[in-house]
mmCIF file with all atom_site columns, N, CA and C in Angstrom:
data_model
loop_
_atom_site.group_PDB
_atom_site.id
_atom_site.type_symbol
_atom_site.label_atom_id
_atom_site.label_alt_id
_atom_site.label_comp_id
_atom_site.label_asym_id
_atom_site.label_entity_id
_atom_site.label_seq_id
_atom_site.pdbx_PDB_ins_code
_atom_site.Cartn_x
_atom_site.Cartn_y
_atom_site.Cartn_z
_atom_site.occupancy
_atom_site.B_iso_or_equiv
_atom_site.pdbx_formal_charge
_atom_site.auth_seq_id
_atom_site.auth_comp_id
_atom_site.auth_asym_id
_atom_site.auth_atom_id
_atom_site.pdbx_PDB_model_num
ATOM 1   N N  . MET A 1 1  ? -88.880  70.216 -6.823 1.00 85.00 ? 22 MET A N  1
ATOM 2   C CA . MET A 1 1  ? -90.171  70.980 -6.132 1.00 85.00 ? 22 MET A CA 1
ATOM 3   C C  . MET A 1 1  ? -91.464  70.182 -6.058 1.00 85.00 ? 22 MET A C  1
ATOM 4   N N  . LYS A 1 2  ? -91.586  69.525 -7.127 1.00 87.00 ? 23 LYS A N  1
ATOM 5   C CA . LYS A 1 2  ? -92.799  68.533 -7.241 1.00 87.00 ? 23 LYS A CA 1
ATOM 6   C C  . LYS A 1 2  ? -92.760  67.340 -5.538 1.00 87.00 ? 23 LYS A C  1
ATOM 7   N N  . TYR A 1 3  ? -91.351  67.031 -4.875 1.00 89.00 ? 24 TYR A N  1
ATOM 8   C CA . TYR A 1 3  ? -91.047  66.207 -4.161 1.00 89.00 ? 24 TYR A CA 1
ATOM 9   C C  . TYR A 1 3  ? -91.758  67.157 -2.939 1.00 89.00 ? 24 TYR A C  1
ATOM 10  N N  . LEU A 1 4  ? -91.491  68.336 -2.840 1.00 90.00 ? 25 LEU A N  1
ATOM 11  C CA . LEU A 1 4  ? -91.995  69.506 -2.035 1.00 90.00 ? 25 LEU A CA 1
ATOM 12  C C  . LEU A 1 4  ? -93.449  69.603 -1.677 1.00 90.00 ? 25 LEU A C  1
ATOM 13  N N  . LEU A 1 5  ? -94.108  69.608 -3.030 1.00 91.00 ? 26 LEU A N  1
ATOM 14  C CA . LEU A 1 5  ? -95.565  69.557 -3.069 1.00 91.00 ? 26 LEU A CA 1
ATOM 15  C C  . LEU A 1 5  ? -95.990  68.202 -2.280 1.00 91.00 ? 26 LEU A C  1
ATOM 16  N N  . VAL A 1 6  ? -95.511  67.412 -2.454 1.00 92.00 ? 27 VAL A N  1
ATOM 17  C CA . VAL A 1 6  ? -95.742  65.712 -2.314 1.00 92.00 ? 27 VAL A CA 1
ATOM 18  C C  . VAL A 1 6  ? -95.591  65.778 -0.423 1.00 92.00 ? 27 VAL A C  1
ATOM 19  N N  . LEU A 1 7  ? -94.633  66.364 -0.120 1.00 93.00 ? 28 LEU A N  1
ATOM 20  C CA . LEU A 1 7  ? -94.440  66.510 1.112  1.00 93.00 ? 28 LEU A CA 1
ATOM 21  C C  . LEU A 1 7  ? -95.225  67.080 2.016  1.00 93.00 ? 28 LEU A C  1
ATOM 22  N N  . LEU A 1 8  ? -95.575  68.281 1.186  1.00 94.00 ? 29 LEU A N  1
ATOM 23  C CA . LEU A 1 8  ? -96.674  69.300 1.774  1.00 94.00 ? 29 LEU A CA 1
ATOM 24  C C  . LEU A 1 8  ? -97.890  68.542 2.225  1.00 94.00 ? 29 LEU A C  1
ATOM 25  N N  . VAL A 1 9  ? -98.698  67.819 1.425  1.00 93.00 ? 30 VAL A N  1
ATOM 26  C CA . VAL A 1 9  ? -99.523  66.971 1.062  1.00 93.00 ? 30 VAL A CA 1
ATOM 27  C C  . VAL A 1 9  ? -99.804  66.034 2.119  1.00 93.00 ? 30 VAL A C  1
ATOM 28  N N  . LEU A 1 10 ? -98.737  65.350 2.203  1.00 94.00 ? 31 LEU A N  1
ATOM 29  C CA . LEU A 1 10 ? -98.365  64.438 3.093  1.00 94.00 ? 31 LEU A CA 1
ATOM 30  C C  . LEU A 1 10 ? -98.187  64.783 4.524  1.00 94.00 ? 31 LEU A C  1
ATOM 31  N N  . ALA A 1 11 ? -98.023  65.731 4.838  1.00 94.00 ? 32 ALA A N  1
ATOM 32  C CA . ALA A 1 11 ? -97.731  66.712 5.825  1.00 94.00 ? 32 ALA A CA 1
ATOM 33  C C  . ALA A 1 11 ? -99.194  67.354 6.447  1.00 94.00 ? 32 ALA A C  1
ATOM 34  N N  . VAL A 1 12 ? -100.014 67.398 5.840  1.00 94.00 ? 33 VAL A N  1
ATOM 35  C CA . VAL A 1 12 ? -101.249 67.812 5.819  1.00 94.00 ? 33 VAL A CA 1
ATOM 36  C C  . VAL A 1 12 ? -102.761 67.137 6.016  1.00 94.00 ? 33 VAL A C  1
ATOM 37  N N  . ALA A 1 13 ? -102.372 65.652 5.527  1.00 93.00 ? 34 ALA A N  1
ATOM 38  C CA . ALA A 1 13 ? -102.980 64.460 5.704  1.00 93.00 ? 34 ALA A CA 1
ATOM 39  C C  . ALA A 1 13 ? -102.841 64.161 6.883  1.00 93.00 ? 34 ALA A C  1
ATOM 40  N N  . TYR A 1 14 ? -101.762 63.589 7.382  1.00 92.00 ? 35 TYR A N  1
ATOM 41  C CA . TYR A 1 14 ? -100.880 63.374 8.563  1.00 92.00 ? 35 TYR A CA 1
ATOM 42  C C  . TYR A 1 14 ? -101.491 64.199 9.823  1.00 92.00 ? 35 TYR A C  1
ATOM 43  N N  . GLY A 1 15 ? -101.218 65.668 9.665  1.00 89.00 ? 36 GLY A N  1
ATOM 44  C CA . GLY A 1 15 ? -102.072 66.457 10.333 1.00 89.00 ? 36 GLY A CA 1
ATOM 45  C C  . GLY A 1 15 ? -103.610 65.777 10.850 1.00 89.00 ? 36 GLY A C  1
ATOM 46  N N  . LEU A 1 16 ? -104.429 65.677 9.685  1.00 88.00 ? 37 LEU A N  1
ATOM 47  C CA . LEU A 1 16 ? -105.949 65.840 9.536  1.00 88.00 ? 37 LEU A CA 1
ATOM 48  C C  . LEU A 1 16 ? -106.002 64.653 10.451 1.00 88.00 ? 37 LEU A C  1
ATOM 49  N N  . TRP A 1 17 ? -105.051 62.941 10.057 1.00 88.00 ? 38 TRP A N  1
ATOM 50  C CA . TRP A 1 17 ? -105.637 61.914 10.618 1.00 88.00 ? 38 TRP A CA 1
ATOM 51  C C  . TRP A 1 17 ? -105.472 62.225 12.314 1.00 88.00 ? 38 TRP A C  1
ATOM 52  N N  . ARG A 1 18 ? -103.958 62.792 12.509 1.00 86.00 ? 39 ARG A N  1
ATOM 53  C CA . ARG A 1 18 ? -104.104 62.894 14.155 1.00 86.00 ? 39 ARG A CA 1
ATOM 54  C C  . ARG A 1 18 ? -105.343 63.799 14.825 1.00 86.00 ? 39 ARG A C  1
ATOM 55  N N  . SER A 1 19 ? -105.549 64.703 14.312 1.00 82.00 ? 40 SER A N  1
ATOM 56  C CA . SER A 1 19 ? -106.484 65.416 14.564 1.00 82.00 ? 40 SER A CA 1
ATOM 57  C C  . SER A 1 19 ? -108.045 64.860 15.051 1.00 82.00 ? 40 SER A C  1
ATOM 58  N N  . LYS A 1 20 ? -107.994 63.599 14.226 1.00 78.00 ? 41 LYS A N  1
ATOM 59  C CA . LYS A 1 20 ? -109.386 63.018 14.036 1.00 78.00 ? 41 LYS A CA 1
ATOM 60  C C  . LYS A 1 20 ? -109.100 61.969 15.040 1.00 78.00 ? 41 LYS A C  1
ATOM 61  N N  . THR A 1 21 ? -107.858 61.353 15.246 1.00 75.00 ? 42 THR A N  1
ATOM 62  C CA . THR A 1 21 ? -107.682 60.105 16.283 1.00 75.00 ? 42 THR A CA 1
ATOM 63  C C  . THR A 1 21 ? -107.388 60.511 17.600 1.00 75.00 ? 42 THR A C  1
ATOM 64  N N  . ARG A 1 22 ? -107.286 61.353 17.695 1.00 71.00 ? 43 ARG A N  1
ATOM 65  C CA . ARG A 1 22 ? -107.062 61.831 18.903 1.00 71.00 ? 43 ARG A CA 1
ATOM 66  C C  . ARG A 1 22 ? -107.741 62.198 19.844 1.00 71.00 ? 43 ARG A C  1
ATOM 67  N N  . ARG A 1 23 ? -107.936 61.593 20.948 1.00 72.00 ? 44 ARG A N  1
ATOM 68  C CA . ARG A 1 23 ? -109.001 61.534 22.084 1.00 72.00 ? 44 ARG A CA 1
ATOM 69  C C  . ARG A 1 23 ? -108.922 62.802 22.885 1.00 72.00 ? 44 ARG A C  1
ATOM 70  N N  . PRO A 1 24 ? -109.649 63.271 23.402 1.00 68.00 ? 45 PRO A N  1
ATOM 71  C CA . PRO A 1 24 ? -109.791 64.549 24.007 1.00 68.00 ? 45 PRO A CA 1
ATOM 72  C C  . PRO A 1 24 ? -109.463 64.261 25.499 1.00 68.00 ? 45 PRO A C  1
ATOM 73  N N  . PRO A 1 25 ? -108.905 64.710 26.694 1.00 70.00 ? 46 PRO A N  1
ATOM 74  C CA . PRO A 1 25 ? -108.719 64.299 27.921 1.00 70.00 ? 46 PRO A CA 1
ATOM 75  C C  . PRO A 1 25 ? -109.477 64.136 29.049 1.00 70.00 ? 46 PRO A C  1
ATOM 76  N N  . PRO A 1 26 ? -109.903 63.389 29.580 1.00 73.00 ? 47 PRO A N  1
ATOM 77  C CA . PRO A 1 26 ? -111.197 63.275 30.411 1.00 73.00 ? 47 PRO A CA 1
ATOM 78  C C  . PRO A 1 26 ? -111.790 64.312 31.442 1.00 73.00 ? 47 PRO A C  1
ATOM 79  N N  . ALA A 1 27 ? -112.787 64.848 31.224 1.00 74.00 ? 48 ALA A N  1
ATOM 80  C CA . ALA A 1 27 ? -113.114 65.876 31.773 1.00 74.00 ? 48 ALA A CA 1
ATOM 81  C C  . ALA A 1 27 ? -112.828 65.627 33.345 1.00 74.00 ? 48 ALA A C  1
ATOM 82  N N  . ALA A 1 28 ? -112.800 66.596 34.280 1.00 74.00 ? 49 ALA A N  1
ATOM 83  C CA . ALA A 1 28 ? -112.433 66.659 35.654 1.00 74.00 ? 49 ALA A CA 1
ATOM 84  C C  . ALA A 1 28 ? -113.754 66.501 36.173 1.00 74.00 ? 49 ALA A C  1
ATOM 85  N N  . VAL A 1 29 ? -113.956 65.326 37.025 1.00 77.00 ? 50 VAL A N  1
ATOM 86  C CA . VAL A 1 29 ? -115.542 65.563 37.836 1.00 77.00 ? 50 VAL A CA 1
ATOM 87  C C  . VAL A 1 29 ? -115.283 65.634 38.993 1.00 77.00 ? 50 VAL A C  1
ATOM 88  N N  . ARG A 1 30 ? -115.997 67.047 39.089 1.00 80.00 ? 51 ARG A N  1
ATOM 89  C CA . ARG A 1 30 ? -116.005 67.717 40.830 1.00 80.00 ? 51 ARG A CA 1
ATOM 90  C C  . ARG A 1 30 ? -117.130 67.067 41.351 1.00 80.00 ? 51 ARG A C  1
ATOM 91  N N  . PRO A 1 31 ? -117.204 66.714 42.356 1.00 86.00 ? 52 PRO A N  1
ATOM 92  C CA . PRO A 1 31 ? -118.127 66.297 43.468 1.00 86.00 ? 52 PRO A CA 1
ATOM 93  C C  . PRO A 1 31 ? -118.944 67.704 43.824 1.00 86.00 ? 52 PRO A C  1
ATOM 94  N N  . ALA A 1 32 ? -120.630 67.358 43.519 1.00 85.00 ? 53 ALA A N  1
ATOM 95  C CA . ALA A 1 32 ? -121.177 68.861 43.932 1.00 85.00 ? 53 ALA A CA 1
ATOM 96  C C  . ALA A 1 32 ? -120.992 69.248 45.262 1.00 85.00 ? 53 ALA A C  1
ATOM 97  N N  . ALA A 1 33 ? -120.996 70.187 45.116 1.00 85.00 ? 54 ALA A N  1
ATOM 98  C CA . ALA A 1 33 ? -121.208 71.306 46.974 1.00 85.00 ? 54 ALA A CA 1
ATOM 99  C C  . ALA A 1 33 ? -122.496 70.316 47.516 1.00 85.00 ? 54 ALA A C  1
ATOM 100 N N  . ALA A 1 34 ? -122.378 70.227 48.746 1.00 90.00 ? 55 ALA A N  1
ATOM 101 C CA . ALA A 1 34 ? -123.448 70.173 49.690 1.00 90.00 ? 55 ALA A CA 1
ATOM 102 C C  . ALA A 1 34 ? -124.442 71.343 50.037 1.00 90.00 ? 55 ALA A C  1
ATOM 103 N N  . PRO A 1 35 ? -125.669 71.102 50.008 1.00 92.00 ? 56 PRO A N  1
ATOM 104 C CA . PRO A 1 35 ? -126.677 72.102 49.459 1.00 92.00 ? 56 PRO A CA 1
ATOM 105 C C  . PRO A 1 35 ? -126.615 72.802 51.276 1.00 92.00 ? 56 PRO A C  1
ATOM 106 N N  . GLN A 1 36 ? -126.585 74.312 51.439 1.00 92.00 ? 57 GLN A N  1
ATOM 107 C CA . GLN A 1 36 ? -126.753 74.821 52.671 1.00 92.00 ? 57 GLN A CA 1
ATOM 108 C C  . GLN A 1 36 ? -128.155 75.146 52.988 1.00 92.00 ? 57 GLN A C  1
ATOM 109 N N  . ALA A 1 37 ? -128.166 75.330 54.411 1.00 95.00 ? 58 ALA A N  1
ATOM 110 C CA . ALA A 1 37 ? -129.259 76.123 54.803 1.00 95.00 ? 58 ALA A CA 1
ATOM 111 C C  . ALA A 1 37 ? -129.468 77.197 54.413 1.00 95.00 ? 58 ALA A C  1
ATOM 112 N N  . MET A 1 38 ? -130.269 77.742 53.995 1.00 96.00 ? 59 MET A N  1
ATOM 113 C CA . MET A 1 38 ? -130.659 79.359 53.638 1.00 96.00 ? 59 MET A CA 1
ATOM 114 C C  . MET A 1 38 ? -131.625 80.126 54.840 1.00 96.00 ? 59 MET A C  1
ATOM 115 N N  . VAL A 1 39 ? -131.240 81.215 55.047 1.00 97.00 ? 60 VAL A N  1
ATOM 116 C CA . VAL A 1 39 ? -131.821 81.511 55.999 1.00 97.00 ? 60 VAL A CA 1
ATOM 117 C C  . VAL A 1 39 ? -131.978 83.397 55.083 1.00 97.00 ? 60 VAL A C  1
ATOM 118 N N  . GLU A 1 40 ? -133.048 84.105 55.839 1.00 96.00 ? 61 GLU A N  1
ATOM 119 C CA . GLU A 1 40 ? -133.818 85.511 55.217 1.00 96.00 ? 61 GLU A CA 1
ATOM 120 C C  . GLU A 1 40 ? -133.261 86.565 56.348 1.00 96.00 ? 61 GLU A C  1
ATOM 121 N N  . CYS A 1 41 ? -132.681 87.726 55.746 1.00 96.00 ? 62 CYS A N  1
ATOM 122 C CA . CYS A 1 41 ? -132.315 88.699 56.427 1.00 96.00 ? 62 CYS A CA 1
ATOM 123 C C  . CYS A 1 41 ? -133.830 89.345 57.028 1.00 96.00 ? 62 CYS A C  1
ATOM 124 N N  . ALA A 1 42 ? -133.474 89.831 58.747 1.00 96.00 ? 63 ALA A N  1
ATOM 125 C CA . ALA A 1 42 ? -134.752 90.174 59.058 1.00 96.00 ? 63 ALA A CA 1
ATOM 126 C C  . ALA A 1 42 ? -135.293 91.368 58.523 1.00 96.00 ? 63 ALA A C  1
ATOM 127 N N  . HIS A 1 43 ? -133.855 92.221 58.029 1.00 95.00 ? 64 HIS A N  1
ATOM 128 C CA . HIS A 1 43 ? -134.374 93.792 58.040 1.00 95.00 ? 64 HIS A CA 1
ATOM 129 C C  . HIS A 1 43 ? -134.661 93.913 56.131 1.00 95.00 ? 64 HIS A C  1
ATOM 130 N N  . CYS A 1 44 ? -133.912 93.275 55.495 1.00 95.00 ? 65 CYS A N  1
ATOM 131 C CA . CYS A 1 44 ? -134.088 93.551 54.283 1.00 95.00 ? 65 CYS A CA 1
ATOM 132 C C  . CYS A 1 44 ? -134.287 92.437 53.533 1.00 95.00 ? 65 CYS A C  1
ATOM 133 N N  . GLY A 1 45 ? -134.708 91.337 53.799 1.00 95.00 ? 66 GLY A N  1
ATOM 134 C CA . GLY A 1 45 ? -135.483 90.222 53.253 1.00 95.00 ? 66 GLY A CA 1
ATOM 135 C C  . GLY A 1 45 ? -134.562 89.450 52.396 1.00 95.00 ? 66 GLY A C  1
ATOM 136 N N  . LEU A 1 46 ? -133.189 89.853 52.311 1.00 96.00 ? 67 LEU A N  1
ATOM 137 C CA . LEU A 1 46 ? -131.920 89.180 51.742 1.00 96.00 ? 67 LEU A CA 1
ATOM 138 C C  . LEU A 1 46 ? -131.807 87.750 52.297 1.00 96.00 ? 67 LEU A C  1
ATOM 139 N N  . HIS A 1 47 ? -132.059 86.896 51.047 1.00 97.00 ? 68 HIS A N  1
ATOM 140 C CA . HIS A 1 47 ? -131.453 85.056 51.702 1.00 97.00 ? 68 HIS A CA 1
ATOM 141 C C  . HIS A 1 47 ? -130.235 84.891 51.488 1.00 97.00 ? 68 HIS A C  1
ATOM 142 N N  . LEU A 1 48 ? -129.566 84.103 52.589 1.00 96.00 ? 69 LEU A N  1
ATOM 143 C CA . LEU A 1 48 ? -128.268 83.919 51.955 1.00 96.00 ? 69 LEU A CA 1
ATOM 144 C C  . LEU A 1 48 ? -127.809 82.904 53.157 1.00 96.00 ? 69 LEU A C  1
ATOM 145 N N  . PRO A 1 49 ? -126.627 82.341 52.625 1.00 96.00 ? 70 PRO A N  1
ATOM 146 C CA . PRO A 1 49 ? -126.434 81.010 53.273 1.00 96.00 ? 70 PRO A CA 1
ATOM 147 C C  . PRO A 1 49 ? -126.238 81.200 54.952 1.00 96.00 ? 70 PRO A C  1
ATOM 148 N N  . ARG A 1 50 ? -126.962 80.145 55.650 1.00 95.00 ? 71 ARG A N  1
ATOM 149 C CA . ARG A 1 50 ? -126.730 80.247 56.807 1.00 95.00 ? 71 ARG A CA 1
ATOM 150 C C  . ARG A 1 50 ? -125.567 80.444 57.586 1.00 95.00 ? 71 ARG A C  1
ATOM 151 N N  . SER A 1 51 ? -124.746 79.751 56.944 1.00 94.00 ? 72 SER A N  1
ATOM 152 C CA . SER A 1 51 ? -122.710 80.031 57.488 1.00 94.00 ? 72 SER A CA 1
ATOM 153 C C  . SER A 1 51 ? -122.617 81.392 57.468 1.00 94.00 ? 72 SER A C  1
ATOM 154 N N  . GLU A 1 52 ? -122.971 82.367 56.016 1.00 95.00 ? 73 GLU A N  1
ATOM 155 C CA . GLU A 1 52 ? -122.800 83.621 56.151 1.00 95.00 ? 73 GLU A CA 1
ATOM 156 C C  . GLU A 1 52 ? -123.202 84.707 57.005 1.00 95.00 ? 73 GLU A C  1
ATOM 157 N N  . ALA A 1 53 ? -124.694 84.340 57.340 1.00 96.00 ? 74 ALA A N  1
ATOM 158 C CA . ALA A 1 53 ? -125.503 85.275 58.195 1.00 96.00 ? 74 ALA A CA 1
ATOM 159 C C  . ALA A 1 53 ? -124.898 85.783 59.617 1.00 96.00 ? 74 ALA A C  1
ATOM 160 N N  . LEU A 1 54 ? -125.134 86.648 59.805 1.00 95.00 ? 75 LEU A N  1
ATOM 161 C CA . LEU A 1 54 ? -124.719 86.912 61.634 1.00 95.00 ? 75 LEU A CA 1
ATOM 162 C C  . LEU A 1 54 ? -125.996 86.685 62.380 1.00 95.00 ? 75 LEU A C  1
ATOM 163 N N  . ALA A 1 55 ? -126.123 85.849 63.684 1.00 94.00 ? 76 ALA A N  1
ATOM 164 C CA . ALA A 1 55 ? -127.229 85.588 64.402 1.00 94.00 ? 76 ALA A CA 1
ATOM 165 C C  . ALA A 1 55 ? -127.578 86.230 65.457 1.00 94.00 ? 76 ALA A C  1
ATOM 166 N N  . GLN A 1 56 ? -128.673 87.180 65.629 1.00 93.00 ? 77 GLN A N  1
ATOM 167 C CA . GLN A 1 56 ? -128.664 87.433 66.902 1.00 93.00 ? 77 GLN A CA 1
ATOM 168 C C  . GLN A 1 56 ? -130.034 87.117 67.602 1.00 93.00 ? 77 GLN A C  1
ATOM 169 N N  . GLY A 1 57 ? -129.871 86.077 68.233 1.00 92.00 ? 78 GLY A N  1
ATOM 170 C CA . GLY A 1 57 ? -131.068 85.445 69.159 1.00 92.00 ? 78 GLY A CA 1
ATOM 171 C C  . GLY A 1 57 ? -131.578 84.033 67.967 1.00 92.00 ? 78 GLY A C  1
ATOM 172 N N  . THR A 1 58 ? -132.747 84.812 67.524 1.00 93.00 ? 79 THR A N  1
ATOM 173 C CA . THR A 1 58 ? -133.647 83.919 66.542 1.00 93.00 ? 79 THR A CA 1
ATOM 174 C C  . THR A 1 58 ? -133.476 84.491 64.909 1.00 93.00 ? 79 THR A C  1
ATOM 175 N N  . GLN A 1 59 ? -132.965 85.818 64.919 1.00 95.00 ? 80 GLN A N  1
ATOM 176 C CA . GLN A 1 59 ? -133.302 86.654 63.569 1.00 95.00 ? 80 GLN A CA 1
ATOM 177 C C  . GLN A 1 59 ? -131.641 86.295 63.202 1.00 95.00 ? 80 GLN A C  1
ATOM 178 N N  . HIS A 1 60 ? -131.906 86.460 61.835 1.00 96.00 ? 81 HIS A N  1
ATOM 179 C CA . HIS A 1 60 ? -130.404 86.368 60.945 1.00 96.00 ? 81 HIS A CA 1
ATOM 180 C C  . HIS A 1 60 ? -130.615 87.451 60.429 1.00 96.00 ? 81 HIS A C  1
ATOM 181 N N  . TYR A 1 61 ? -129.596 88.134 60.283 1.00 96.00 ? 82 TYR A N  1
ATOM 182 C CA . TYR A 1 61 ? -128.719 89.202 59.376 1.00 96.00 ? 82 TYR A CA 1
ATOM 183 C C  . TYR A 1 61 ? -128.083 89.358 58.377 1.00 96.00 ? 82 TYR A C  1
ATOM 184 N N  . CYS A 1 62 ? -127.493 89.731 57.332 1.00 95.00 ? 83 CYS A N  1
ATOM 185 C CA . CYS A 1 62 ? -126.625 90.027 56.099 1.00 95.00 ? 83 CYS A CA 1
ATOM 186 C C  . CYS A 1 62 ? -125.573 90.804 56.429 1.00 95.00 ? 83 CYS A C  1
ATOM 187 N N  . CYS A 1 63 ? -125.582 91.885 57.269 1.00 95.00 ? 84 CYS A N  1
ATOM 188 C CA . CYS A 1 63 ? -124.332 92.498 57.539 1.00 95.00 ? 84 CYS A CA 1
ATOM 189 C C  . CYS A 1 63 ? -124.558 92.954 58.878 1.00 95.00 ? 84 CYS A C  1
ATOM 190 N N  . ASN A 1 64 ? -123.639 94.057 59.279 1.00 94.00 ? 85 ASN A N  1
ATOM 191 C CA . ASN A 1 64 ? -123.602 94.499 61.281 1.00 94.00 ? 85 ASN A CA 1
ATOM 192 C C  . ASN A 1 64 ? -124.674 95.689 60.932 1.00 94.00 ? 85 ASN A C  1
ATOM 193 N N  . ALA A 1 65 ? -124.919 96.927 59.988 1.00 95.00 ? 86 ALA A N  1
ATOM 194 C CA . ALA A 1 65 ? -125.840 97.977 59.712 1.00 95.00 ? 86 ALA A CA 1
ATOM 195 C C  . ALA A 1 65 ? -127.407 97.321 60.343 1.00 95.00 ? 86 ALA A C  1
ATOM 196 N N  . HIS A 1 66 ? -127.364 96.041 59.399 1.00 95.00 ? 87 HIS A N  1
ATOM 197 C CA . HIS A 1 66 ? -128.786 95.347 59.391 1.00 95.00 ? 87 HIS A CA 1
ATOM 198 C C  . HIS A 1 66 ? -128.783 94.918 61.196 1.00 95.00 ? 87 HIS A C  1
ATOM 199 N N  . ARG A 1 67 ? -127.935 94.464 61.347 1.00 94.00 ? 88 ARG A N  1
ATOM 200 C CA . ARG A 1 67 ? -128.019 93.668 62.884 1.00 94.00 ? 88 ARG A CA 1
ATOM 201 C C  . ARG A 1 67 ? -128.377 95.024 63.744 1.00 94.00 ? 88 ARG A C  1
ATOM 202 N N  . SER A 1 68 ? -127.633 96.001 64.132 1.00 94.00 ? 89 SER A N  1
ATOM 203 C CA . SER A 1 68 ? -127.504 97.426 64.287 1.00 94.00 ? 89 SER A CA 1
ATOM 204 C C  . SER A 1 68 ? -129.107 97.591 64.383 1.00 94.00 ? 89 SER A C  1
ATOM 205 N N  . ALA A 1 69 ? -129.393 97.657 63.074 1.00 94.00 ? 90 ALA A N  1
ATOM 206 C CA . ALA A 1 69 ? -130.682 98.140 63.106 1.00 94.00 ? 90 ALA A CA 1
ATOM 207 C C  . ALA A 1 69 ? -132.092 97.516 63.727 1.00 94.00 ? 90 ALA A C  1
ATOM 208 N N  . GLY A 1 70 ? -131.900 96.424 63.391 1.00 90.00 ? 91 GLY A N  1
ATOM 209 C CA . GLY A 1 70 ? -132.790 95.441 63.807 1.00 90.00 ? 91 GLY A CA 1
ATOM 210 C C  . GLY A 1 70 ? -134.130 94.998 62.840 1.00 90.00 ? 91 GLY A C  1
ATOM 211 N N  . PRO A 1 71 ? -135.096 94.281 63.191 1.00 90.00 ? 92 PRO A N  1
ATOM 212 C CA . PRO A 1 71 ? -135.776 93.611 62.104 1.00 90.00 ? 92 PRO A CA 1
ATOM 213 C C  . PRO A 1 71 ? -136.783 94.861 61.742 1.00 90.00 ? 92 PRO A C  1
ATOM 214 N N  . GLN A 1 72 ? -137.148 94.963 60.802 1.00 82.00 ? 93 GLN A N  1
ATOM 215 C CA . GLN A 1 72 ? -138.145 96.003 60.225 1.00 82.00 ? 93 GLN A CA 1
ATOM 216 C C  . GLN A 1 72 ? -139.937 95.633 60.619 1.00 82.00 ? 93 GLN A C  1
#
């Protein structure tokens, strides 16, 4: 019985020692996304990236409904 207790204490000590010496894996570093030009919807004033905006002439809109309604 005392051998099982000694084995249990050794196993716990080994586990604690391993958890202290184990290094965490290096974090994956992602490059930051390039900033995008922002435009304002001519109808409602919402700011959105130029790549997602709908353009009509020099005006930009956030959706087809606002493009159809025109500027406010």
